Amino acid sequence: VRTISVWEIATAVIIIAVFLTVCLIKKVSFGSMLVPCAVYGIFVSMMMIKSSLLSIRLLTEGVSGMAVPAVLLLVGGISFFLSDGSLALISFDTRYKKFRLKVFNIVTYFGAQICLALSILYFV
């Protein structure tokens, strides 16, 4: 049984390629951190993809009592991705050090942590 499929990796690479392309068009400079950020972004994208797929599977297969953890996994994975994307803008471009973006970053980060941590309670 494969735990990660080729199409999942390809999807993560495409998501990060699009994000970095938009950043480069917007003149966000990652400098020497471009490659490490891209690799990290692929891992965060994979986490979002895997948590979303598990969430969808739990919902579509009608597993009893799994609606709440499915939603927690979905919201947590997407929130983590959004949090790290906004952190990249805050960290690598002074134009994005805006209060609202910092609030968005903190809310999505802690929201993701809470959702993913609570989802564990259903699988133990």
mmCIF file of C-alpha atoms in Angstrom:
data_model
loop_
_atom_site.group_PDB
_atom_site.id
_atom_site.type_symbol
_atom_site.label_atom_id
_atom_site.label_comp_id
_atom_site.label_asym_id
_atom_site.label_seq_id
_atom_site.Cartn_x
_atom_site.Cartn_y
_atom_site.Cartn_z
ATOM 1 C CA VAL A 1 0.000 0.000 0.000
ATOM 2 C CA ARG A 2 1.411 3.369 -1.001
ATOM 3 C CA THR A 3 1.217 6.105 1.564
ATOM 4 C CA ILE A 4 2.045 8.864 -0.913
ATOM 5 C CA SER A 5 1.130 8.718 -4.575
ATOM 6 C CA VAL A 6 2.874 10.382 -7.482
ATOM 7 C CA TRP A 7 -0.157 12.559 -8.228
ATOM 8 C CA GLU A 8 -0.138 13.871 -4.624
ATOM 9 C CA ILE A 9 3.514 14.867 -4.927
ATOM 10 C CA ALA A 10 2.850 16.430 -8.335
ATOM 11 C CA THR A 11 -0.086 18.381 -6.900
ATOM 12 C CA ALA A 12 2.054 19.694 -4.019
ATOM 13 C CA VAL A 13 4.816 20.729 -6.446
ATOM 14 C CA ILE A 14 2.289 22.510 -8.681
ATOM 15 C CA ILE A 15 0.725 24.351 -5.722
ATOM 16 C CA ILE A 16 4.131 25.622 -4.584
ATOM 17 C CA ALA A 17 5.214 26.454 -8.139
ATOM 18 C CA VAL A 18 2.097 28.604 -8.562
ATOM 19 C CA PHE A 19 2.627 30.276 -5.166
ATOM 20 C CA LEU A 20 6.293 31.037 -5.894
ATOM 21 C CA THR A 21 5.483 32.244 -9.417
ATOM 22 C CA VAL A 22 2.944 34.707 -8.049
ATOM 23 C CA CYS A 23 5.466 35.813 -5.409
ATOM 24 C CA LEU A 24 8.150 36.354 -8.049
ATOM 25 C CA ILE A 25 5.698 38.315 -10.234
ATOM 26 C CA LYS A 26 4.881 40.443 -7.178
ATOM 27 C CA LYS A 27 8.649 40.900 -6.662
ATOM 28 C CA VAL A 28 8.830 39.044 -3.344
ATOM 29 C CA SER A 29 12.505 38.169 -2.913
ATOM 30 C CA PHE A 30 13.327 34.904 -1.185
ATOM 31 C CA GLY A 31 17.031 35.276 -1.967
ATOM 32 C CA SER A 32 19.089 32.264 -0.941
ATOM 33 C CA MET A 33 16.077 30.851 0.920
ATOM 34 C CA LEU A 34 14.089 30.151 -2.270
ATOM 35 C CA VAL A 35 14.982 26.447 -2.489
ATOM 36 C CA PRO A 36 14.565 25.685 1.248
ATOM 37 C CA CYS A 37 11.233 27.547 1.253
ATOM 38 C CA ALA A 38 10.082 25.628 -1.833
ATOM 39 C CA VAL A 39 10.989 22.286 -0.247
ATOM 40 C CA TYR A 40 9.273 23.238 3.017
ATOM 41 C CA GLY A 41 6.252 24.448 1.039
ATOM 42 C CA ILE A 42 5.997 21.089 -0.713
ATOM 43 C CA PHE A 43 5.914 19.336 2.671
ATOM 44 C CA VAL A 44 3.242 21.703 4.018
ATOM 45 C CA SER A 45 1.247 21.230 0.813
ATOM 46 C CA MET A 46 1.536 17.456 1.200
ATOM 47 C CA MET A 47 0.229 17.738 4.765
ATOM 48 C CA MET A 48 -2.735 19.778 3.510
ATOM 49 C CA ILE A 49 -3.411 17.303 0.688
ATOM 50 C CA LYS A 50 -3.185 14.234 2.946
ATOM 51 C CA SER A 51 -5.369 15.735 5.690
ATOM 52 C CA SER A 52 -7.933 16.853 3.091
ATOM 53 C CA LEU A 53 -8.001 13.422 1.438
ATOM 54 C CA LEU A 54 -8.457 11.660 4.781
ATOM 55 C CA SER A 55 -11.199 14.120 5.659
ATOM 56 C CA ILE A 56 -13.011 13.524 2.375
ATOM 57 C CA ARG A 57 -12.618 9.760 2.761
ATOM 58 C CA LEU A 58 -14.090 9.829 6.265
ATOM 59 C CA LEU A 59 -17.057 11.881 5.037
ATOM 60 C CA THR A 60 -17.752 9.919 1.844
ATOM 61 C CA GLU A 61 -17.379 6.463 3.367
ATOM 62 C CA GLY A 62 -19.869 7.357 6.079
ATOM 63 C CA VAL A 63 -17.671 6.213 8.942
ATOM 64 C CA SER A 64 -19.808 6.530 12.077
ATOM 65 C CA GLY A 65 -18.908 9.446 14.336
ATOM 66 C CA MET A 66 -16.192 10.810 12.045
ATOM 67 C CA ALA A 67 -17.857 13.987 10.726
ATOM 68 C CA VAL A 68 -16.313 16.220 13.405
ATOM 69 C CA PRO A 69 -12.734 14.935 13.048
ATOM 70 C CA ALA A 70 -13.101 15.057 9.257
ATOM 71 C CA VAL A 71 -13.995 18.745 9.400
ATOM 72 C CA LEU A 72 -11.211 19.384 11.940
ATOM 73 C CA LEU A 73 -8.673 17.719 9.625
ATOM 74 C CA LEU A 74 -9.888 19.662 6.607
ATOM 75 C CA VAL A 75 -9.922 23.048 8.346
ATOM 76 C CA GLY A 76 -6.636 22.345 10.155
ATOM 77 C CA GLY A 77 -4.738 21.324 7.026
ATOM 78 C CA ILE A 78 -5.964 24.248 4.935
ATOM 79 C CA SER A 79 -5.374 26.705 7.798
ATOM 80 C CA PHE A 80 -1.795 25.513 8.244
ATOM 81 C CA PHE A 81 -1.117 26.024 4.539
ATOM 82 C CA LEU A 82 -2.623 29.528 4.632
ATOM 83 C CA SER A 83 -0.691 30.369 7.788
ATOM 84 C CA ASP A 84 2.664 29.383 6.287
ATOM 85 C CA GLY A 85 1.878 31.149 3.008
ATOM 86 C CA SER A 86 1.126 34.380 4.835
ATOM 87 C CA LEU A 87 4.247 33.921 6.985
ATOM 88 C CA ALA A 88 6.340 33.726 3.813
ATOM 89 C CA LEU A 89 4.968 37.100 2.696
ATOM 90 C CA ILE A 90 5.550 38.632 6.127
ATOM 91 C CA SER A 91 9.087 37.238 6.378
ATOM 92 C CA PHE A 92 10.433 37.942 2.892
ATOM 93 C CA ASP A 93 8.897 41.259 1.862
ATOM 94 C CA THR A 94 8.519 44.402 3.960
ATOM 95 C CA ARG A 95 5.456 45.438 1.948
ATOM 96 C CA TYR A 96 3.539 42.601 3.628
ATOM 97 C CA LYS A 97 4.358 43.392 7.256
ATOM 98 C CA LYS A 98 0.841 44.688 7.740
ATOM 99 C CA PHE A 99 -1.072 44.264 10.971
ATOM 100 C CA ARG A 100 -4.023 42.522 9.305
ATOM 101 C CA LEU A 101 -1.800 39.953 7.618
ATOM 102 C CA LYS A 102 -0.026 39.288 10.919
ATOM 103 C CA VAL A 103 -3.390 38.759 12.615
ATOM 104 C CA PHE A 104 -4.456 36.442 9.778
ATOM 105 C CA ASN A 105 -1.210 34.509 10.203
ATOM 106 C CA ILE A 106 -1.607 34.051 13.956
ATOM 107 C CA VAL A 107 -5.308 33.155 13.746
ATOM 108 C CA THR A 108 -4.778 30.570 11.016
ATOM 109 C CA TYR A 109 -1.709 29.132 12.766
ATOM 110 C CA PHE A 110 -3.357 28.647 16.145
ATOM 111 C CA GLY A 111 -6.632 27.598 14.516
ATOM 112 C CA ALA A 112 -4.746 24.911 12.593
ATOM 113 C CA GLN A 113 -2.955 23.721 15.727
ATOM 114 C CA ILE A 114 -6.213 23.485 17.662
ATOM 115 C CA CYS A 115 -8.087 21.700 14.851
ATOM 116 C CA LEU A 116 -5.341 19.147 14.234
ATOM 117 C CA ALA A 117 -4.789 18.547 17.956
ATOM 118 C CA LEU A 118 -8.516 18.039 18.592
ATOM 119 C CA SER A 119 -8.796 15.645 15.658
ATOM 120 C CA ILE A 120 -6.329 13.311 17.405
ATOM 121 C CA LEU A 121 -8.860 12.775 20.207
ATOM 122 C CA TYR A 122 -11.082 10.866 17.759
ATOM 123 C CA PHE A 123 -8.367 8.490 16.597
ATOM 124 C CA VAL A 124 -6.912 7.446 19.957
#
